[in-house]
Short mmCIF file of C-alpha atoms in Angstrom, two decimals:
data_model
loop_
_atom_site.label_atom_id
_atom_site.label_comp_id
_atom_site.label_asym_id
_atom_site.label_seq_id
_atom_site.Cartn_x
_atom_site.Cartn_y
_atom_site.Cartn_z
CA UNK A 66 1.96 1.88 -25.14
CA UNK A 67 1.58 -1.39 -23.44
CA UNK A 68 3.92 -4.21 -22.88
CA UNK A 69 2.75 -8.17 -22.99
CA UNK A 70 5.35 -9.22 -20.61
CA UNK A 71 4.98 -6.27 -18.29
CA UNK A 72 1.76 -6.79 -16.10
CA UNK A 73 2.20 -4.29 -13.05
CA UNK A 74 -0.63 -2.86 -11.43
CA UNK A 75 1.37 0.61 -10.16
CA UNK A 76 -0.71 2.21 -6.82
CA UNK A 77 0.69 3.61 -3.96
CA UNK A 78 0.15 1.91 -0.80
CA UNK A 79 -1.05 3.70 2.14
CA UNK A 80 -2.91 2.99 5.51
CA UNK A 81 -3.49 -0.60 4.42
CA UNK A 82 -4.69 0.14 1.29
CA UNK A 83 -4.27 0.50 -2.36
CA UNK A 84 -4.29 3.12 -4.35
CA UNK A 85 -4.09 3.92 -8.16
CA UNK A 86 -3.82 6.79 -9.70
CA UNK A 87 -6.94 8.18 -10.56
CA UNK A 88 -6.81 11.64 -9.40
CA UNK A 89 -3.14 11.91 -9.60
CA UNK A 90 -0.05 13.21 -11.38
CA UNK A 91 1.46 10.29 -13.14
CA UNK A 92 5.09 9.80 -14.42
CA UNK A 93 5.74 7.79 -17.61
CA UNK A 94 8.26 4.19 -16.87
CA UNK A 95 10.59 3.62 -19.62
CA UNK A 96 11.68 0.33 -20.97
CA UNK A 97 15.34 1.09 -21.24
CA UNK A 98 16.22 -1.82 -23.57
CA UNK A 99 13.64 0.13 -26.09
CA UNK A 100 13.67 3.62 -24.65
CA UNK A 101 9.73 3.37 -24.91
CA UNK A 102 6.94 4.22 -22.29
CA UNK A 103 5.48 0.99 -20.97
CA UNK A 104 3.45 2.55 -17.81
CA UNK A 105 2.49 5.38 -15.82
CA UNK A 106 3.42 5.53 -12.06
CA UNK A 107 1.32 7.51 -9.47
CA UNK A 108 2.98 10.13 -7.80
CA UNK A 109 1.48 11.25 -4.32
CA UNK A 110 0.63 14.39 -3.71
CA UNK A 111 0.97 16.53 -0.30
CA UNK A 112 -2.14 14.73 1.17
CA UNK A 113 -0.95 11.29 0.28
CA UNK A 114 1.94 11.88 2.37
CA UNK A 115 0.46 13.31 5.05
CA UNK A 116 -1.66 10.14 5.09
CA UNK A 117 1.37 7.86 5.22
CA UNK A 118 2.98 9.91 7.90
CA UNK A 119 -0.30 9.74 10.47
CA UNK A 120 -0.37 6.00 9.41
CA UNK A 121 3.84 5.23 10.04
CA UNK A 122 2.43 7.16 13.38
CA UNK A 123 -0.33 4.68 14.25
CA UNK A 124 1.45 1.66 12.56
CA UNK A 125 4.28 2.23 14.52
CA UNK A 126 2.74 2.32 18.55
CA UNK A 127 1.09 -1.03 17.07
CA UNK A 128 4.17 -2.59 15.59
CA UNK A 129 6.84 -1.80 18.12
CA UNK A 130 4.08 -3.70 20.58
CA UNK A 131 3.74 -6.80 19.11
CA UNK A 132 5.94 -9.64 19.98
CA UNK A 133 8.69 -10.75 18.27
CA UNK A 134 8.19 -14.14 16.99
CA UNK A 135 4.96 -12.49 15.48
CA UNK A 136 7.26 -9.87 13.65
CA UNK A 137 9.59 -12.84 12.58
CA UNK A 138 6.76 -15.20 11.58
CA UNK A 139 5.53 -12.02 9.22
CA UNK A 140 8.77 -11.61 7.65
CA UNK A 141 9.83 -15.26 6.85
CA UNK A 142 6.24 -15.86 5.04
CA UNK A 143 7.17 -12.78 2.93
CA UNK A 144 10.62 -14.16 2.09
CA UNK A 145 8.82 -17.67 0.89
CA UNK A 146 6.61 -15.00 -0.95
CA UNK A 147 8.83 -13.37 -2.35
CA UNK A 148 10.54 -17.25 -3.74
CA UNK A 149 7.04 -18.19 -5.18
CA UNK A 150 7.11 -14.96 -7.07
CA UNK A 151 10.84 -14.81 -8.13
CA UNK A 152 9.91 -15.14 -11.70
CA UNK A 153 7.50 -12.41 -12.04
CA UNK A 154 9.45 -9.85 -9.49
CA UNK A 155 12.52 -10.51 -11.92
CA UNK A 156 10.81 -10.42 -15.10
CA UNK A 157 9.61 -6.77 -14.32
CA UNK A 158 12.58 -5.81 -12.80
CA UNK A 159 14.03 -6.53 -15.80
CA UNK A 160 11.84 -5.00 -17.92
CA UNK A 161 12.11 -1.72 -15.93
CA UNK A 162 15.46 -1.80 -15.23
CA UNK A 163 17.25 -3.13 -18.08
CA UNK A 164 19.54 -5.85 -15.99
CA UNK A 165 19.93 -9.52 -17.39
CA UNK A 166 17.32 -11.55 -15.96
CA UNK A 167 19.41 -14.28 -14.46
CA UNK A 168 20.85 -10.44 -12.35
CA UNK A 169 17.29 -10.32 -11.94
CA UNK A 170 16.36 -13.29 -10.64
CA UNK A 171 19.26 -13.46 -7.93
CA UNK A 172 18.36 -9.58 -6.56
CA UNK A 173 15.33 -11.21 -5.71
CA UNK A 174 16.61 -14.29 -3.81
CA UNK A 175 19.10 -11.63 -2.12
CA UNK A 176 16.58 -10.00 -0.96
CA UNK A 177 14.16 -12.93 0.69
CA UNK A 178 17.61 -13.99 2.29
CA UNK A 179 17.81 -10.56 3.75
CA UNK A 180 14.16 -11.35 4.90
CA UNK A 181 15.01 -14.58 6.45
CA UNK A 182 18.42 -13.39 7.64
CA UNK A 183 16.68 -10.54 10.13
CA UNK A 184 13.71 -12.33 10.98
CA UNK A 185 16.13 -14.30 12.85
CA UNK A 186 18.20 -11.32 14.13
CA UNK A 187 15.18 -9.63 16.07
CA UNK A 188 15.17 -11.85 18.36
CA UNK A 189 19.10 -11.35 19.13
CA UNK A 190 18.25 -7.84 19.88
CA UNK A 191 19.90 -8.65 23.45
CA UNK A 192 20.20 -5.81 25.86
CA UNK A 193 22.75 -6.39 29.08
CA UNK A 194 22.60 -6.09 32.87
CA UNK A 195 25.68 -4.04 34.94
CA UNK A 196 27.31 -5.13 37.89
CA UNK A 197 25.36 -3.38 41.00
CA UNK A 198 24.82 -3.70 44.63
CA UNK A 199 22.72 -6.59 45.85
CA UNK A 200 19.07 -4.92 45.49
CA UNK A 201 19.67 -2.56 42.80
CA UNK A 202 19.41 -2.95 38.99
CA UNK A 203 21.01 -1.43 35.58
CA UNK A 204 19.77 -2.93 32.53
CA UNK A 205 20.34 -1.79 28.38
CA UNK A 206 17.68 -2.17 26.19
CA UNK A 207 17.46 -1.53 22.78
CA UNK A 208 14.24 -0.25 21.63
CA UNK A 209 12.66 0.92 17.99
CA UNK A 210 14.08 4.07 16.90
CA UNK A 211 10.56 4.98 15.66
CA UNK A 212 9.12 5.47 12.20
CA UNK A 213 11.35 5.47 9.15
CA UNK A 214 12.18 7.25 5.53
CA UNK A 215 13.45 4.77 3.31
CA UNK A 216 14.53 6.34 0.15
CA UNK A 217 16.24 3.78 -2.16
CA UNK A 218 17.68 3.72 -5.78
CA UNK A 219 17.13 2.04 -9.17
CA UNK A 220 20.27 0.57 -9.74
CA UNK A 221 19.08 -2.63 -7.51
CA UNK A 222 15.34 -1.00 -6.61
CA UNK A 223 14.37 -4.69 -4.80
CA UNK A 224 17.36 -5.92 -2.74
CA UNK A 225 18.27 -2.26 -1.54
CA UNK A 226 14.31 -2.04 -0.49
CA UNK A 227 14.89 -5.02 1.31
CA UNK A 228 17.88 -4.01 2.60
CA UNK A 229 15.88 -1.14 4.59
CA UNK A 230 12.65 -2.61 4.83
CA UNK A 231 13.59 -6.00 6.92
CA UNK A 232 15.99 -5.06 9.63
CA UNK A 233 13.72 -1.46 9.81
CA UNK A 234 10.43 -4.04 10.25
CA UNK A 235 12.41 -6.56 12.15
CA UNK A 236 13.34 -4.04 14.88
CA UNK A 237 10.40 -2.44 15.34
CA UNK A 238 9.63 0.18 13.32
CA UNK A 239 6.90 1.43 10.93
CA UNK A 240 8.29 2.39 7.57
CA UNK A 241 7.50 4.91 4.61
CA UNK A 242 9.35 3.67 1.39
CA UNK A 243 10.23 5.70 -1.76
CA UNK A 244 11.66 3.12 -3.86
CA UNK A 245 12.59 5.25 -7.92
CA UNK A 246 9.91 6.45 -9.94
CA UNK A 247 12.15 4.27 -12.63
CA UNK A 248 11.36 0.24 -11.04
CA UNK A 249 7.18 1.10 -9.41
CA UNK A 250 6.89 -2.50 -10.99
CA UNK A 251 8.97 -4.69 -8.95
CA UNK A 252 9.24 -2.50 -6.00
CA UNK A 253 5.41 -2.88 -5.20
CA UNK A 254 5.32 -7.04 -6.08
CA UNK A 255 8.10 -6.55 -2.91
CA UNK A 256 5.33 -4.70 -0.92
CA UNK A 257 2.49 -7.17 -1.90
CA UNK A 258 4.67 -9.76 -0.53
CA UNK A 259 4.93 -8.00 2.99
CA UNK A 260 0.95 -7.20 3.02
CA UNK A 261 0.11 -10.85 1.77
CA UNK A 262 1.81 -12.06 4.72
CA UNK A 263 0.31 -10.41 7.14
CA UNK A 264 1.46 -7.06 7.81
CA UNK A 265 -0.89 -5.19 9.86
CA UNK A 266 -2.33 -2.03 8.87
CA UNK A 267 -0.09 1.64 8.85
CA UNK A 268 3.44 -0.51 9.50
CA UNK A 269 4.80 -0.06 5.94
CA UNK A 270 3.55 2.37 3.43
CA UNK A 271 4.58 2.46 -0.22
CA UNK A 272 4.88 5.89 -2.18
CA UNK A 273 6.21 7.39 -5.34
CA UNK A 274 6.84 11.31 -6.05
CA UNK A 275 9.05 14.03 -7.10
CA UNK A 276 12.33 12.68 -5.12
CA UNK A 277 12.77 16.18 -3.68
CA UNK A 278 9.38 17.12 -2.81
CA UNK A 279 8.62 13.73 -1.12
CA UNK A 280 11.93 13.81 0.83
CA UNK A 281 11.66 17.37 2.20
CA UNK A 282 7.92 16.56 3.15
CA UNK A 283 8.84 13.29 4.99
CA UNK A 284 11.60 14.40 6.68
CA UNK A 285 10.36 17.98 8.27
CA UNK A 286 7.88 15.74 9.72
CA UNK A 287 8.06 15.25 13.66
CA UNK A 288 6.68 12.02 12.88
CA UNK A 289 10.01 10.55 11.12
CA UNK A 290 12.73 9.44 13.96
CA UNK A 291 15.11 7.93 11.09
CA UNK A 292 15.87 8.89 7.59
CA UNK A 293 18.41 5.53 5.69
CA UNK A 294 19.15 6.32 1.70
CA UNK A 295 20.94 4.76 -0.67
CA UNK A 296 22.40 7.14 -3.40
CA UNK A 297 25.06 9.68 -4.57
CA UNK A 298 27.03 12.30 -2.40
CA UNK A 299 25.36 15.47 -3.06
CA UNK A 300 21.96 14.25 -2.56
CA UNK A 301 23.32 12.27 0.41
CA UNK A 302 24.72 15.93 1.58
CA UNK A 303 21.04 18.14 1.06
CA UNK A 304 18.96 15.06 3.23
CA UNK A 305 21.55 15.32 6.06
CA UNK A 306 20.98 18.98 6.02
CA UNK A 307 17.62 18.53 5.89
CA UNK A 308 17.56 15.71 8.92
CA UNK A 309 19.88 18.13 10.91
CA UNK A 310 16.98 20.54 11.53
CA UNK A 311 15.01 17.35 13.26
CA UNK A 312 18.12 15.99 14.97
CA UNK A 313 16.89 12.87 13.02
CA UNK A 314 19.14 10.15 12.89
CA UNK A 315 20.83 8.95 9.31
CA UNK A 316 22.43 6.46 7.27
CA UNK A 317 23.97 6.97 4.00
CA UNK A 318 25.22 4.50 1.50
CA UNK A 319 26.79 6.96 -0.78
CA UNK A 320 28.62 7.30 -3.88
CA UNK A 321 32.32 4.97 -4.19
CA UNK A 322 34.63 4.80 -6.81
CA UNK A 323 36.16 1.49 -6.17
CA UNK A 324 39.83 0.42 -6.81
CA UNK A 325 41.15 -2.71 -8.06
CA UNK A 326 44.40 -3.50 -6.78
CA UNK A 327 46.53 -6.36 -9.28
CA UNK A 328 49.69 -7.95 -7.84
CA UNK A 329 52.12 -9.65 -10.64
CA UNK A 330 51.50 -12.55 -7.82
CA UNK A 331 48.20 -13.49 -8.84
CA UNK A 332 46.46 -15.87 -11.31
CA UNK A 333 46.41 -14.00 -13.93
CA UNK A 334 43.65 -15.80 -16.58
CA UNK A 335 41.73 -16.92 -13.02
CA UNK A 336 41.68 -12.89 -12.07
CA UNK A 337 40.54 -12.08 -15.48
CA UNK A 338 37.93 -14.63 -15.13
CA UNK A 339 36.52 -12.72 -12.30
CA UNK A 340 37.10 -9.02 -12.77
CA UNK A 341 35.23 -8.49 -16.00
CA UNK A 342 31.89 -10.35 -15.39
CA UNK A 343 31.98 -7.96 -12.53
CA UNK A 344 32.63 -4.56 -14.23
CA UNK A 345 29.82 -5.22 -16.10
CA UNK A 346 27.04 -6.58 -13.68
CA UNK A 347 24.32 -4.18 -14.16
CA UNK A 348 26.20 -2.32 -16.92
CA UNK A 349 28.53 -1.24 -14.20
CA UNK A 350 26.00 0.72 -12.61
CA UNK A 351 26.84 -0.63 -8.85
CA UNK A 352 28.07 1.57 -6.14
CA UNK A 353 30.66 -1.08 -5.49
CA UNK A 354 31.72 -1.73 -9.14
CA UNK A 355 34.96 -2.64 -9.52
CA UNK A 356 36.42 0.69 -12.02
CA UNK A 357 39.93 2.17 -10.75
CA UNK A 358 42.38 -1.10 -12.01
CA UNK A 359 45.30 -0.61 -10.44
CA UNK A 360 47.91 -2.82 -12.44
CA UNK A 361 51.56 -3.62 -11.31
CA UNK A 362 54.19 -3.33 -14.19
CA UNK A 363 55.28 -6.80 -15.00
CA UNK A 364 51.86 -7.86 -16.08
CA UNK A 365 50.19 -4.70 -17.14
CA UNK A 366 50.22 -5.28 -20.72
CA UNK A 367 48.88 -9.12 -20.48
CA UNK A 368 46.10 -7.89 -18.28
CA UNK A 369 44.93 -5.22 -20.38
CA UNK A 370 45.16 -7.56 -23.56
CA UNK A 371 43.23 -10.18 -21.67
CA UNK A 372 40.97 -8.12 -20.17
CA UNK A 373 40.13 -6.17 -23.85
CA UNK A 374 39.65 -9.41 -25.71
CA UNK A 375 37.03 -10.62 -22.77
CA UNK A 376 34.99 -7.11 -22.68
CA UNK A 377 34.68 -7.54 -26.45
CA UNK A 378 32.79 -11.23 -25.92
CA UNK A 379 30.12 -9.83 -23.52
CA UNK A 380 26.76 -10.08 -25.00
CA UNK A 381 24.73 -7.10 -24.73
CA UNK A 382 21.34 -6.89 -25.67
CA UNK A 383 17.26 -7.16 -24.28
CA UNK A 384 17.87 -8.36 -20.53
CA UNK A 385 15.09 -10.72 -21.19
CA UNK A 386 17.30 -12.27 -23.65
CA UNK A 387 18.78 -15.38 -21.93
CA UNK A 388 21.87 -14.66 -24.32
CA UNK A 389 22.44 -11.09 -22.79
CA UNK A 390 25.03 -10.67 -19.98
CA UNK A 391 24.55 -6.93 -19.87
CA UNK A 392 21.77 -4.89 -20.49
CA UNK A 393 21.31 -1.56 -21.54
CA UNK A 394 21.78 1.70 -18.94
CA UNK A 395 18.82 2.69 -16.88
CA UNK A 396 17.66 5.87 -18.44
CA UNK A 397 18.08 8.26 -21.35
CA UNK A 398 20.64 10.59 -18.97
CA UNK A 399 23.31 7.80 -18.71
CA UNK A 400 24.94 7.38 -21.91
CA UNK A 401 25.75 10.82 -22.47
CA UNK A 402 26.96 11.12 -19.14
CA UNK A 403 29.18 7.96 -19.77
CA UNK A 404 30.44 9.62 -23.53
CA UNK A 405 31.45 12.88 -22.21
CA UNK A 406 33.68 10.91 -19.70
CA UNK A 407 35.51 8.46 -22.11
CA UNK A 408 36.14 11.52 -24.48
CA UNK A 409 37.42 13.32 -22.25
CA UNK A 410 39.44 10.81 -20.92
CA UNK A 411 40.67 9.98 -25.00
CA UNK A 412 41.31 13.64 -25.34
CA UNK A 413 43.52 13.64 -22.44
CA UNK A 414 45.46 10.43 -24.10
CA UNK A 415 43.67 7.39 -22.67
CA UNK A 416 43.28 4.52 -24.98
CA UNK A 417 40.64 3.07 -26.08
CA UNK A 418 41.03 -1.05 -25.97
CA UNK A 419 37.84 -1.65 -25.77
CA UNK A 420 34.14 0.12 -26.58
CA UNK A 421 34.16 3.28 -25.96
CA UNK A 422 30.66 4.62 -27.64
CA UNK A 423 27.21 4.18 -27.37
CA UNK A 424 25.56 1.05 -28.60
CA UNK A 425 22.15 -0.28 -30.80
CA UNK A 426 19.60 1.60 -32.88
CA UNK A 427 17.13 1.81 -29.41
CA UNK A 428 17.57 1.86 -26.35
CA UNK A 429 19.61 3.17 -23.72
CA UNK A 430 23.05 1.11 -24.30
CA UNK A 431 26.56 1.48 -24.06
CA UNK A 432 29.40 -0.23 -25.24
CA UNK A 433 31.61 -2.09 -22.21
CA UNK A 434 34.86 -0.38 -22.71
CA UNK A 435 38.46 -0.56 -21.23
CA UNK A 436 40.15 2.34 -20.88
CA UNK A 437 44.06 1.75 -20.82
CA UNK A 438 46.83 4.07 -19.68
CA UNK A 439 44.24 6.88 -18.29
CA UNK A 440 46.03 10.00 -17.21
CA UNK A 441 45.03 11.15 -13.37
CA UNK A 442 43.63 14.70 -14.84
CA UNK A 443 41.14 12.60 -16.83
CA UNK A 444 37.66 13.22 -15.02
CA UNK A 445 37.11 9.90 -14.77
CA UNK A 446 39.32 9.13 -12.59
CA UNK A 447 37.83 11.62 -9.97
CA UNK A 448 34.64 10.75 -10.42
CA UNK A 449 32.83 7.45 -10.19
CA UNK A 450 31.12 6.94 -14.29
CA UNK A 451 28.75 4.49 -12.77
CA UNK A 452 28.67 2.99 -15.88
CA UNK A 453 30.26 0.11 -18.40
CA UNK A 454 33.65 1.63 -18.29
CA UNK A 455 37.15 0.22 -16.64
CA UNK A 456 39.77 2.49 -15.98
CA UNK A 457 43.50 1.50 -15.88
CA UNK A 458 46.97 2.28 -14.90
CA UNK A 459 50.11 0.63 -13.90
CA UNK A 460 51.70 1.06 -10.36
CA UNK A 461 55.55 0.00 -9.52
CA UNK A 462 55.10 -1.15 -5.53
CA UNK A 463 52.70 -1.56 -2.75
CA UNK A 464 53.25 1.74 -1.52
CA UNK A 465 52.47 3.84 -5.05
CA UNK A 466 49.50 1.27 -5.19
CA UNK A 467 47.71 1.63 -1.98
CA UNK A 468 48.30 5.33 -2.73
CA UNK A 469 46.37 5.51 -5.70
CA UNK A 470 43.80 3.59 -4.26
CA UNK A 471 43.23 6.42 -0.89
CA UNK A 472 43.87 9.43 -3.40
CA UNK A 473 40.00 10.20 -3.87
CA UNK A 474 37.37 11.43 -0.94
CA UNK A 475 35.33 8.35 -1.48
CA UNK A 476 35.71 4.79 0.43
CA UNK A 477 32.68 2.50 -0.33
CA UNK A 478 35.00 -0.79 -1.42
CA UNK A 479 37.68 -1.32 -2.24
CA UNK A 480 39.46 -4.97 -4.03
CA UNK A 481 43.03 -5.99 -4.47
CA UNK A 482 43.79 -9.55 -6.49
CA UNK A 483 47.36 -11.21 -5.18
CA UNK A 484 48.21 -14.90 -3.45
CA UNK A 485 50.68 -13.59 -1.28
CA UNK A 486 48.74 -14.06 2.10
CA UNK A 487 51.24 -10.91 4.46
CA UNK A 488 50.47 -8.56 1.61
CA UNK A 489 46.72 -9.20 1.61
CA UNK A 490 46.40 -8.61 5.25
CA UNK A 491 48.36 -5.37 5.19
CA UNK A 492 46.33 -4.47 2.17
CA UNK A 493 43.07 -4.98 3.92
CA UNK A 494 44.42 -2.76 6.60
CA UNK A 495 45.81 0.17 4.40
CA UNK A 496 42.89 0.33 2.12
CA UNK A 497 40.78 3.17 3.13
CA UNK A 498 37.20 2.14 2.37
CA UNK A 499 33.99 0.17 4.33
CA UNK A 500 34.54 -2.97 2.69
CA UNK A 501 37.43 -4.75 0.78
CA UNK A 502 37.62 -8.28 -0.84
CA UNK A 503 40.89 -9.95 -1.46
CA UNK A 504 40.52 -12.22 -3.99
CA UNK A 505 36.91 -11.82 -4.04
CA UNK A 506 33.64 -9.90 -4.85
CA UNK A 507 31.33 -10.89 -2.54
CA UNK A 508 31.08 -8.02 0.06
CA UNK A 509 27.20 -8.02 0.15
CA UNK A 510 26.01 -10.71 2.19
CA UNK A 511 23.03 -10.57 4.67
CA UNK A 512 25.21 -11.18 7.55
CA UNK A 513 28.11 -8.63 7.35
CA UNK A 514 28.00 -5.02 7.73
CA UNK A 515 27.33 -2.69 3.71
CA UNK A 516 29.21 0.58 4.62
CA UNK A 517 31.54 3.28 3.48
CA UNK A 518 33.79 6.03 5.03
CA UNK A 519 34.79 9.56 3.99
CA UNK A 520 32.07 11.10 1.58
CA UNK A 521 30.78 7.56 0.72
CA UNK A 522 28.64 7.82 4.10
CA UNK A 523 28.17 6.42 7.18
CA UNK A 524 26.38 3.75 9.17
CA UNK A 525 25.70 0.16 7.94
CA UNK A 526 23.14 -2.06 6.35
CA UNK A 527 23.44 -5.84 6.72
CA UNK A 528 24.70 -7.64 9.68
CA UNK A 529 24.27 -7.20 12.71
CA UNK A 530 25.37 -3.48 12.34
CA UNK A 531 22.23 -2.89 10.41
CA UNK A 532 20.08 -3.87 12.47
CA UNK A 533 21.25 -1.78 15.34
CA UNK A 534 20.79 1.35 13.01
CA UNK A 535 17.02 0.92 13.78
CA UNK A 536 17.14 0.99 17.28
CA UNK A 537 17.91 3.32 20.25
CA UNK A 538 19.76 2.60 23.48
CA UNK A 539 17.97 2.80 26.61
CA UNK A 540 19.56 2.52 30.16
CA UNK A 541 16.92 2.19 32.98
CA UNK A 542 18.39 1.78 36.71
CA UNK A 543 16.62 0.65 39.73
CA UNK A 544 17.33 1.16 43.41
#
């Protein structure tokens, strides 16, 4: 079946070239506002990868040697790429991902910030020099860790690409990127934009498999120094275990299940404003959603009446729709994942007061529901529904509140709503998770370190932080 507004040509990219796929096993990409096939992706096989691997090789004693302001200049014309093609990157992102298309379009001016941002930063890669006797020398450098496995998700397949790809390309290193089998589309118009502005040949090499497969045949390579993924905790788990056999360095952005915090002390209809737009960005499915609400007594009941009369406003339809402020779930698997939760949460006497069941004649969509007074044995509030779906319950004081919020193994984010300015800083110390935003959302931001602790990983991308992940410490000393 074709698709008027989708126009992706999908290949694999490898050693400087393209490469369709004739000769290959294909998997079908699903329009998830339809549930229809709309293209086939290449999938490479053992070969292809062992082609990307001697080219990351190659690409990599070439790329680490070539100046920095040439390695900037690269990136930056790949960020104004990336600009001039906002509209087509988005529409296809869109169209394979399901997301509004205003989401859309700002993933993709996220992500030529992120460009910009560590085009910049490679040449703040400063090393130091130790105090020593007159004569002798100690210097720090920090060097390229080497070539990289970049294995990102679908829930934002272009800015967490280009969350891996630019500080990976600005520090040195050659890359091989497995964006989803879901989003080929938009993932390779990100590529084109790197090899349209100059990339040289073997530094970054695009390809699409069995997610298994490709990782254990990447990573049991000599060739990869670093493995960085984006995903959920037990895949996070079987990669480490895989890179512990290579010693290979890691980062993982794992799984959260964040908590929203809501002090009596804040502005109320102003809160509201903000908290369900944001539960339902990408139909909820964000690894920093905001989903465990937290609310204290004296305003529980206003909250969750405000809060249920909003969610049953939000337009949900087509993400190409300009109407549409959420779209429908990324694949087939999601909302019956997202239905067994809810009913068992109902069944274990959690109110509906909001949604609560699947959505539309086609498609892959789900109501956005509230779910009031939810019990702690409901397994929803153990594990993270990555979905439309708020979760609430009232809390008496700080203590019982920060509490609830550390209870689970997972600390990705973390967000607590209040105006009184000692509580938020005790808060923001208390809270057990990588990031937390007091009165705020934005946590993602080119410049500041994307991070959890416990099982939600380790290691950062963005900031400063994430560019350091790419690199290696070297001492040398000189008598």
């Amino acid at each position: 079946m074709t698709d008027t507004v989708y126009d992706a040509d999908l290949r694999l990219f490898v050693d400087g070239a393209w490469q369709s796929g004739e000769g290959r096993d294909t998997q079908d990409v699903m329009n998830p506002a339809t549930g229809e096939a709309i293209a086939q992706v290449p999938l490479a096989s053992a070969a292809d990868l062992d082609a990307a691997l001697d080219a990351a090789d190659k690409g990599f004693k070439l790329w680490r040697a070539t100046d920095v302001e040439t390695r900037a200049g690269i990136l930056h014309k790949a960020a104004a790429l990336m600009r001039e093609r906002a509209e087509r990157i988005a529409t296809l992102l869109t169209r394979e991902q399901g997301k509004p298309i205003a989401e859309a379009r700002g993933e993709v001016a996220g992500s030529a910030q992120m460009f910009d941002w560590y085009a910049e930063e490679a040449k703040r890669a400063y090393g130091r020099v130790l105090v020593r006797p007159t004569g002798q020398r100690s210097i720090v450098l920090r060097q390229p860790i080497g070539p990289v496995a970049a294995l990102s998700p679908w829930n934002f397949p272009v800015y967490l690409m280009a969350k891996k790809l630019a500080p990976a390309l600005a520090a040195g290193c050659s890359v091989i990127a497995k964006p989803p089998e879901e989003t080929p589309g938009c993932t390779g118009a990100l590529f084109e934009c790197l090899v349209d502005a100059g990339l040289p040949k073997g530094v970054a090499q695009l390809v699409f498999g069995v997610p298994d497969t490709v990782s254990r045949h990447l990573i049991a390579s000599d060739v990869i120094r670093k493995v960085s993924f984006t995903g959920s905790v037990p895949v996070g788990k079987h990669l480490m275990r895989l890179a512990a056999d290579g010693v290979k360095v890691t980062t993982m952005e794992l799984g959260g299940h964040a908590p929203v915090l809501i002090f009596a002390d804040c502005d109320l209809e102003k809160t509201l404003d903000m908290v369900v737009p944001q539960k339902f960005r990408n139909a909820g499915q964000v690894c920093v959603s905001p989903t465990r609400f937290y609310i204290e007594e004296p305003i529980y009941d206003a909250f969750i009446e405000g809060f249920a009369a909003r969610t049953a406003k939000v337009p949900v339809g087509d993400g190409l729709d300009p109407a549409t402020r959420m779209g429908p779930l990324a694949n087939r698997r999601r909302p019956d994942a997202i239905a067994a939760l809810v009913d068992d949460a109902v069944a274990k006497g959690a109110r509906a007061a909001a949604g609560g069941a699947r959505s539309g004649d086609g498609g892959f969509f789900f109501q956005p529901t509230l779910l009031a007074d939810v019990p702690l044995e409901a397994d929803i509030m153990a594990n993270e529904p990555f979905g439309p779906v708020a979760v609430s319950r009232s809390f008496r004081d700080m203590d019982e509140a920060i509490e609830q919020a550390n209870r689970l193994p997972y600390g990705l984010a973390a967000f607590a709503f209040t105006e009184n300015g000692r509580r938020a800083n005790l808060l923001g110390d208390a809270i057990e998770a990588g990031m937390v935003g007091i009165n705020t959302f934005a946590i993602s931001v080119a410049d500041a370190p994307f991070g959890g602790v416990k099982q939600s990983g380790f290691g950062s991308e963005g900031g400063s932080e994430g560019f350091d992940s790419f690199t290696v410490v070297k001492a040398i000393h000189q008598a």
